[in-house]
């Protein structure tokens, strides 16, 4: 553990070379008109397993010792982290156990199973999942892979911004969504090294602005699990490792409403012909609603994932 620096990000890029998809950077004249800026969308909705989480998961698992590889990985997640760990484990020939709530969406259970992971259920109202995960770790000797607060996870997520800057050159602003802050911390480290004058802005759902409160107060603020359609950002607190990186390298954290996220999903589908999940819309919604004044500037926008339950898209 300890300090994460840019050399960890470049090392992760080497590990991911030829395994993760180098996702496209899209532009849109209409998005530029609405925002008043020149926008570059880094589209991780096209990443393997549908979100950037594959980068951190694969980087972490590939650095397991031979002993760790033999006993496999454990993750607890009902979302994109579960599928990312399951796929990374399969590609690396290890076993994975994913601890999921019994009432998870059937599509998510099916996807996790398809990647060959074993699913262990828990009741999210009566059981403590971290206790369950700890038991799995001690009984099976498997290694727990946290969704954001791990140096190899953060370094893997940083390759998103690294690839973006390689393509665009220096930018004035970079907008990144925040849950636990793994993606934001990794991207901020890449920005510091590849575009030192770029201001990095985190974007959270209005209903759960714990990262904003934390950054502004100078200490990690913990909140009740927020009610928002941005399910990838329903975290109660940022990480012990991600927060100091955010304090050092992130200029500000701003928020957007669920209504703005819905409008952004529609914009992506109708105008740019891409499917983006609500959490993946956070950064774009901040820019398109001019939450920060970026008129006339060159702006990077991370689109973090595209795993939407299409039966819910109609509304
Ligand atoms: C996990 C996730 C996030 C939040 O990432 P953190 O590293 O926890 O901040 C954002 N968007 C999507 C699509 C995710 O899956």
PDB file of N, CA and C in Angstrom, residues 92-153:
ATOM      1  N   UNK A  92      -7.636 -14.651 -16.368  1.00  0.00           N
ATOM      2  CA  UNK A  92      -6.359 -14.983 -15.729  1.00  0.00           C
ATOM      3  C   UNK A  92      -6.348 -16.417 -15.188  1.00  0.00           C
ATOM      4  N   UNK A  93      -7.426 -17.151 -15.458  1.00  0.00           N
ATOM      5  CA  UNK A  93      -7.483 -18.558 -15.055  1.00  0.00           C
ATOM      6  C   UNK A  93      -7.578 -18.781 -13.564  1.00  0.00           C
ATOM      7  N   UNK A  94      -8.219 -17.856 -12.835  1.00  0.00           N
ATOM      8  CA  UNK A  94      -8.431 -18.080 -11.395  1.00  0.00           C
ATOM      9  C   UNK A  94      -9.916 -18.167 -11.092  1.00  0.00           C
ATOM     10  N   UNK A  95     -10.199 -18.593  -9.872  1.00  0.00           N
ATOM     11  CA  UNK A  95     -11.595 -18.629  -9.458  1.00  0.00           C
ATOM     12  C   UNK A  95     -11.979 -17.286  -8.845  1.00  0.00           C
ATOM     13  N   UNK A  96     -13.273 -16.981  -8.904  1.00  0.00           N
ATOM     14  CA  UNK A  96     -13.774 -15.762  -8.274  1.00  0.00           C
ATOM     15  C   UNK A  96     -15.078 -16.076  -7.558  1.00  0.00           C
ATOM     16  N   UNK A  97     -15.204 -15.538  -6.359  1.00  0.00           N
ATOM     17  CA  UNK A  97     -16.459 -15.622  -5.620  1.00  0.00           C
ATOM     18  C   UNK A  97     -17.004 -14.213  -5.490  1.00  0.00           C
ATOM     19  N   UNK A  98     -18.227 -14.016  -5.919  1.00  0.00           N
ATOM     20  CA  UNK A  98     -18.832 -12.692  -5.831  1.00  0.00           C
ATOM     21  C   UNK A  98     -19.992 -12.753  -4.833  1.00  0.00           C
ATOM     22  N   UNK A  99     -19.925 -11.884  -3.844  1.00  0.00           N
ATOM     23  CA  UNK A  99     -20.981 -11.818  -2.835  1.00  0.00           C
ATOM     24  C   UNK A  99     -21.997 -10.769  -3.280  1.00  0.00           C
ATOM     25  N   UNK A 100     -23.221 -11.227  -3.552  1.00  0.00           N
ATOM     26  CA  UNK A 100     -24.253 -10.323  -4.091  1.00  0.00           C
ATOM     27  C   UNK A 100     -25.518 -10.404  -3.270  1.00  0.00           C
ATOM     28  N   UNK A 101     -26.272  -9.298  -3.206  1.00  0.00           N
ATOM     29  CA  UNK A 101     -27.560  -9.355  -2.511  1.00  0.00           C
ATOM     30  C   UNK A 101     -28.505 -10.311  -3.232  1.00  0.00           C
ATOM     31  N   UNK A 102     -29.293 -11.054  -2.456  1.00  0.00           N
ATOM     32  CA  UNK A 102     -30.209 -12.038  -3.031  1.00  0.00           C
ATOM     33  C   UNK A 102     -31.183 -11.383  -4.012  1.00  0.00           C
ATOM     34  N   UNK A 103     -31.512 -10.103  -3.787  1.00  0.00           N
ATOM     35  CA  UNK A 103     -32.486  -9.435  -4.661  1.00  0.00           C
ATOM     36  C   UNK A 103     -31.820  -8.583  -5.753  1.00  0.00           C
ATOM     37  N   UNK A 104     -30.601  -8.976  -6.176  1.00  0.00           N
ATOM     38  CA  UNK A 104     -29.938  -8.266  -7.282  1.00  0.00           C
ATOM     39  C   UNK A 104     -30.743  -8.432  -8.576  1.00  0.00           C
ATOM     40  N   UNK A 105     -30.578  -7.485  -9.496  1.00  0.00           N
ATOM     41  CA  UNK A 105     -31.264  -7.571 -10.790  1.00  0.00           C
ATOM     42  C   UNK A 105     -30.856  -8.862 -11.498  1.00  0.00           C
ATOM     43  N   UNK A 106     -31.833  -9.616 -12.014  1.00  0.00           N
ATOM     44  CA  UNK A 106     -31.547 -10.890 -12.694  1.00  0.00           C
ATOM     45  C   UNK A 106     -30.495 -10.757 -13.792  1.00  0.00           C
ATOM     46  N   UNK A 107     -30.517  -9.638 -14.525  1.00  0.00           N
ATOM     47  CA  UNK A 107     -29.553  -9.456 -15.611  1.00  0.00           C
ATOM     48  C   UNK A 107     -28.127  -9.403 -15.065  1.00  0.00           C
ATOM     49  N   UNK A 108     -27.960  -8.794 -13.877  1.00  0.00           N
ATOM     50  CA  UNK A 108     -26.621  -8.689 -13.292  1.00  0.00           C
ATOM     51  C   UNK A 108     -26.135 -10.035 -12.778  1.00  0.00           C
ATOM     52  N   UNK A 109     -27.057 -10.804 -12.184  1.00  0.00           N
ATOM     53  CA  UNK A 109     -26.706 -12.151 -11.726  1.00  0.00           C
ATOM     54  C   UNK A 109     -26.283 -13.003 -12.910  1.00  0.00           C
ATOM     55  N   UNK A 110     -27.060 -12.932 -13.985  1.00  0.00           N
ATOM     56  CA  UNK A 110     -26.780 -13.746 -15.173  1.00  0.00           C
ATOM     57  C   UNK A 110     -25.420 -13.370 -15.762  1.00  0.00           C
ATOM     58  N   UNK A 111     -25.144 -12.071 -15.853  1.00  0.00           N
ATOM     59  CA  UNK A 111     -23.870 -11.638 -16.438  1.00  0.00           C
ATOM     60  C   UNK A 111     -22.693 -12.125 -15.593  1.00  0.00           C
ATOM     61  N   UNK A 112     -22.829 -12.020 -14.275  1.00  0.00           N
ATOM     62  CA  UNK A 112     -21.738 -12.439 -13.389  1.00  0.00           C
ATOM     63  C   UNK A 112     -21.508 -13.947 -13.513  1.00  0.00           C
ATOM     64  N   UNK A 113     -22.612 -14.692 -13.588  1.00  0.00           N
ATOM     65  CA  UNK A 113     -22.523 -16.148 -13.750  1.00  0.00           C
ATOM     66  C   UNK A 113     -21.899 -16.516 -15.088  1.00  0.00           C
ATOM     67  N   UNK A 114     -22.279 -15.787 -16.124  1.00  0.00           N
ATOM     68  CA  UNK A 114     -21.756 -16.066 -17.461  1.00  0.00           C
ATOM     69  C   UNK A 114     -20.240 -15.971 -17.510  1.00  0.00           C
ATOM     70  N   UNK A 115     -19.684 -15.074 -16.700  1.00  0.00           N
ATOM     71  CA  UNK A 115     -18.229 -14.944 -16.665  1.00  0.00           C
ATOM     72  C   UNK A 115     -17.586 -16.048 -15.820  1.00  0.00           C
ATOM     73  N   UNK A 116     -18.407 -16.934 -15.305  1.00  0.00           N
ATOM     74  CA  UNK A 116     -17.862 -18.115 -14.641  1.00  0.00           C
ATOM     75  C   UNK A 116     -17.617 -17.959 -13.155  1.00  0.00           C
ATOM     76  N   UNK A 117     -18.106 -16.874 -12.555  1.00  0.00           N
ATOM     77  CA  UNK A 117     -17.878 -16.686 -11.120  1.00  0.00           C
ATOM     78  C   UNK A 117     -18.904 -17.471 -10.306  1.00  0.00           C
ATOM     79  N   UNK A 118     -18.501 -17.837  -9.095  1.00  0.00           N
ATOM     80  CA  UNK A 118     -19.439 -18.423  -8.149  1.00  0.00           C
ATOM     81  C   UNK A 118     -20.119 -17.271  -7.407  1.00  0.00           C
ATOM     82  N   UNK A 119     -21.423 -17.344  -7.268  1.00  0.00           N
ATOM     83  CA  UNK A 119     -22.138 -16.271  -6.564  1.00  0.00           C
ATOM     84  C   UNK A 119     -22.555 -16.769  -5.190  1.00  0.00           C
ATOM     85  N   UNK A 120     -22.244 -15.998  -4.159  1.00  0.00           N
ATOM     86  CA  UNK A 120     -22.720 -16.290  -2.814  1.00  0.00           C
ATOM     87  C   UNK A 120     -23.706 -15.187  -2.451  1.00  0.00           C
ATOM     88  N   UNK A 121     -24.903 -15.575  -2.099  1.00  0.00           N
ATOM     89  CA  UNK A 121     -25.943 -14.584  -1.807  1.00  0.00           C
ATOM     90  C   UNK A 121     -25.945 -14.172  -0.347  1.00  0.00           C
ATOM     91  N   UNK A 122     -26.382 -12.954  -0.115  1.00  0.00           N
ATOM     92  CA  UNK A 122     -26.665 -12.544   1.264  1.00  0.00           C
ATOM     93  C   UNK A 122     -27.930 -11.700   1.243  1.00  0.00           C
ATOM     94  N   UNK A 123     -28.526 -11.573   2.420  1.00  0.00           N
ATOM     95  CA  UNK A 123     -29.730 -10.763   2.553  1.00  0.00           C
ATOM     96  C   UNK A 123     -29.296  -9.371   2.999  1.00  0.00           C
ATOM     97  N   UNK A 124     -29.510  -8.372   2.103  1.00  0.00           N
ATOM     98  CA  UNK A 124     -28.953  -7.052   2.397  1.00  0.00           C
ATOM     99  C   UNK A 124     -29.621  -6.361   3.592  1.00  0.00           C
ATOM    100  N   UNK A 125     -30.769  -6.908   4.032  1.00  0.00           N
ATOM    101  CA  UNK A 125     -31.448  -6.283   5.175  1.00  0.00           C
ATOM    102  C   UNK A 125     -31.065  -6.920   6.505  1.00  0.00           C
ATOM    103  N   UNK A 126     -30.634  -8.194   6.466  1.00  0.00           N
ATOM    104  CA  UNK A 126     -30.379  -8.860   7.747  1.00  0.00           C
ATOM    105  C   UNK A 126     -28.928  -9.318   7.919  1.00  0.00           C
ATOM    106  N   UNK A 127     -28.161  -9.358   6.831  1.00  0.00           N
ATOM    107  CA  UNK A 127     -26.804  -9.877   6.946  1.00  0.00           C
ATOM    108  C   UNK A 127     -25.760  -8.807   6.678  1.00  0.00           C
ATOM    109  N   UNK A 128     -24.634  -8.903   7.344  1.00  0.00           N
ATOM    110  CA  UNK A 128     -23.531  -7.971   7.151  1.00  0.00           C
ATOM    111  C   UNK A 128     -22.593  -8.563   6.100  1.00  0.00           C
ATOM    112  N   UNK A 129     -22.559  -7.926   4.917  1.00  0.00           N
ATOM    113  CA  UNK A 129     -21.829  -8.549   3.813  1.00  0.00           C
ATOM    114  C   UNK A 129     -20.317  -8.515   4.029  1.00  0.00           C
ATOM    115  N   UNK A 130     -19.818  -7.515   4.766  1.00  0.00           N
ATOM    116  CA  UNK A 130     -18.364  -7.490   4.969  1.00  0.00           C
ATOM    117  C   UNK A 130     -17.944  -8.633   5.902  1.00  0.00           C
ATOM    118  N   UNK A 131     -18.840  -8.988   6.832  1.00  0.00           N
ATOM    119  CA  UNK A 131     -18.597 -10.136   7.716  1.00  0.00           C
ATOM    120  C   UNK A 131     -18.534 -11.419   6.888  1.00  0.00           C
ATOM    121  N   UNK A 132     -19.486 -11.545   5.973  1.00  0.00           N
ATOM    122  CA  UNK A 132     -19.550 -12.710   5.085  1.00  0.00           C
ATOM    123  C   UNK A 132     -18.294 -12.797   4.214  1.00  0.00           C
ATOM    124  N   UNK A 133     -17.889 -11.655   3.666  1.00  0.00           N
ATOM    125  CA  UNK A 133     -16.695 -11.630   2.819  1.00  0.00           C
ATOM    126  C   UNK A 133     -15.460 -12.031   3.633  1.00  0.00           C
ATOM    127  N   UNK A 134     -15.398 -11.524   4.861  1.00  0.00           N
ATOM    128  CA  UNK A 134     -14.250 -11.874   5.721  1.00  0.00           C
ATOM    129  C   UNK A 134     -14.194 -13.378   5.967  1.00  0.00           C
ATOM    130  N   UNK A 135     -15.382 -13.980   6.165  1.00  0.00           N
ATOM    131  CA  UNK A 135     -15.426 -15.418   6.405  1.00  0.00           C
ATOM    132  C   UNK A 135     -14.941 -16.178   5.169  1.00  0.00           C
ATOM    133  N   UNK A 136     -15.371 -15.738   3.991  1.00  0.00           N
ATOM    134  CA  UNK A 136     -14.934 -16.387   2.747  1.00  0.00           C
ATOM    135  C   UNK A 136     -13.419 -16.287   2.594  1.00  0.00           C
ATOM    136  N   UNK A 137     -12.883 -15.125   2.961  1.00  0.00           N
ATOM    137  CA  UNK A 137     -11.442 -14.916   2.856  1.00  0.00           C
ATOM    138  C   UNK A 137     -10.712 -15.868   3.806  1.00  0.00           C
ATOM    139  N   UNK A 138     -11.202 -15.986   5.049  1.00  0.00           N
ATOM    140  CA  UNK A 138     -10.467 -16.822   5.996  1.00  0.00           C
ATOM    141  C   UNK A 138     -10.674 -18.309   5.714  1.00  0.00           C
ATOM    142  N   UNK A 139     -11.881 -18.711   5.280  1.00  0.00           N
ATOM    143  CA  UNK A 139     -12.120 -20.134   5.011  1.00  0.00           C
ATOM    144  C   UNK A 139     -11.417 -20.632   3.748  1.00  0.00           C
ATOM    145  N   UNK A 140     -11.391 -19.789   2.724  1.00  0.00           N
ATOM    146  CA  UNK A 140     -10.877 -20.263   1.424  1.00  0.00           C
ATOM    147  C   UNK A 140      -9.490 -19.730   1.094  1.00  0.00           C
ATOM    148  N   UNK A 141      -9.034 -18.774   1.870  1.00  0.00           N
ATOM    149  CA  UNK A 141      -7.733 -18.180   1.572  1.00  0.00           C
ATOM    150  C   UNK A 141      -7.758 -17.280   0.357  1.00  0.00           C
ATOM    151  N   UNK A 142      -8.968 -16.913  -0.095  1.00  0.00           N
ATOM    152  CA  UNK A 142      -9.095 -16.048  -1.268  1.00  0.00           C
ATOM    153  C   UNK A 142      -8.766 -14.601  -0.903  1.00  0.00           C
ATOM    154  N   UNK A 143      -8.423 -13.799  -1.907  1.00  0.00           N
ATOM    155  CA  UNK A 143      -8.039 -12.401  -1.681  1.00  0.00           C
ATOM    156  C   UNK A 143      -9.199 -11.466  -2.017  1.00  0.00           C
ATOM    157  N   UNK A 144      -9.510 -10.598  -1.074  1.00  0.00           N
ATOM    158  CA  UNK A 144     -10.595  -9.641  -1.276  1.00  0.00           C
ATOM    159  C   UNK A 144     -10.131  -8.508  -2.196  1.00  0.00           C
ATOM    160  N   UNK A 145     -10.914  -8.227  -3.232  1.00  0.00           N
ATOM    161  CA  UNK A 145     -10.587  -7.134  -4.158  1.00  0.00           C
ATOM    162  C   UNK A 145     -11.574  -5.996  -3.917  1.00  0.00           C
ATOM    163  N   UNK A 146     -11.122  -4.909  -3.298  1.00  0.00           N
ATOM    164  CA  UNK A 146     -12.049  -3.809  -3.019  1.00  0.00           C
ATOM    165  C   UNK A 146     -12.391  -3.037  -4.298  1.00  0.00           C
ATOM    166  N   UNK A 147     -13.566  -2.409  -4.341  1.00  0.00           N
ATOM    167  CA  UNK A 147     -13.989  -1.737  -5.581  1.00  0.00           C
ATOM    168  C   UNK A 147     -13.223  -0.460  -5.898  1.00  0.00           C
ATOM    169  N   UNK A 148     -12.684   0.215  -4.891  1.00  0.00           N
ATOM    170  CA  UNK A 148     -11.957   1.459  -5.207  1.00  0.00           C
ATOM    171  C   UNK A 148     -10.739   1.707  -4.336  1.00  0.00           C
ATOM    172  N   UNK A 149     -10.754   1.265  -3.079  1.00  0.00           N
ATOM    173  CA  UNK A 149      -9.683   1.693  -2.180  1.00  0.00           C
ATOM    174  C   UNK A 149      -8.496   0.729  -2.154  1.00  0.00           C
ATOM    175  N   UNK A 150      -7.826   0.610  -3.283  1.00  0.00           N
ATOM    176  CA  UNK A 150      -6.678  -0.292  -3.410  1.00  0.00           C
ATOM    177  C   UNK A 150      -5.734   0.330  -4.443  1.00  0.00           C
ATOM    178  N   UNK A 151      -4.422   0.347  -4.177  1.00  0.00           N
ATOM    179  CA  UNK A 151      -3.493   1.022  -5.088  1.00  0.00           C
ATOM    180  C   UNK A 151      -3.532   0.486  -6.524  1.00  0.00           C
ATOM    181  N   UNK A 152      -3.667  -0.839  -6.695  1.00  0.00           N
ATOM    182  CA  UNK A 152      -3.675  -1.403  -8.046  1.00  0.00           C
ATOM    183  C   UNK A 152      -4.981  -1.102  -8.776  1.00  0.00           C
ATOM    184  N   UNK A 153      -6.062  -0.974  -8.013  1.00  0.00           N
ATOM    185  CA  UNK A 153      -7.350  -0.588  -8.605  1.00  0.00           C
ATOM    186  C   UNK A 153      -7.262   0.863  -9.082  1.00  0.00           C
TER     187      UNK A 153
END
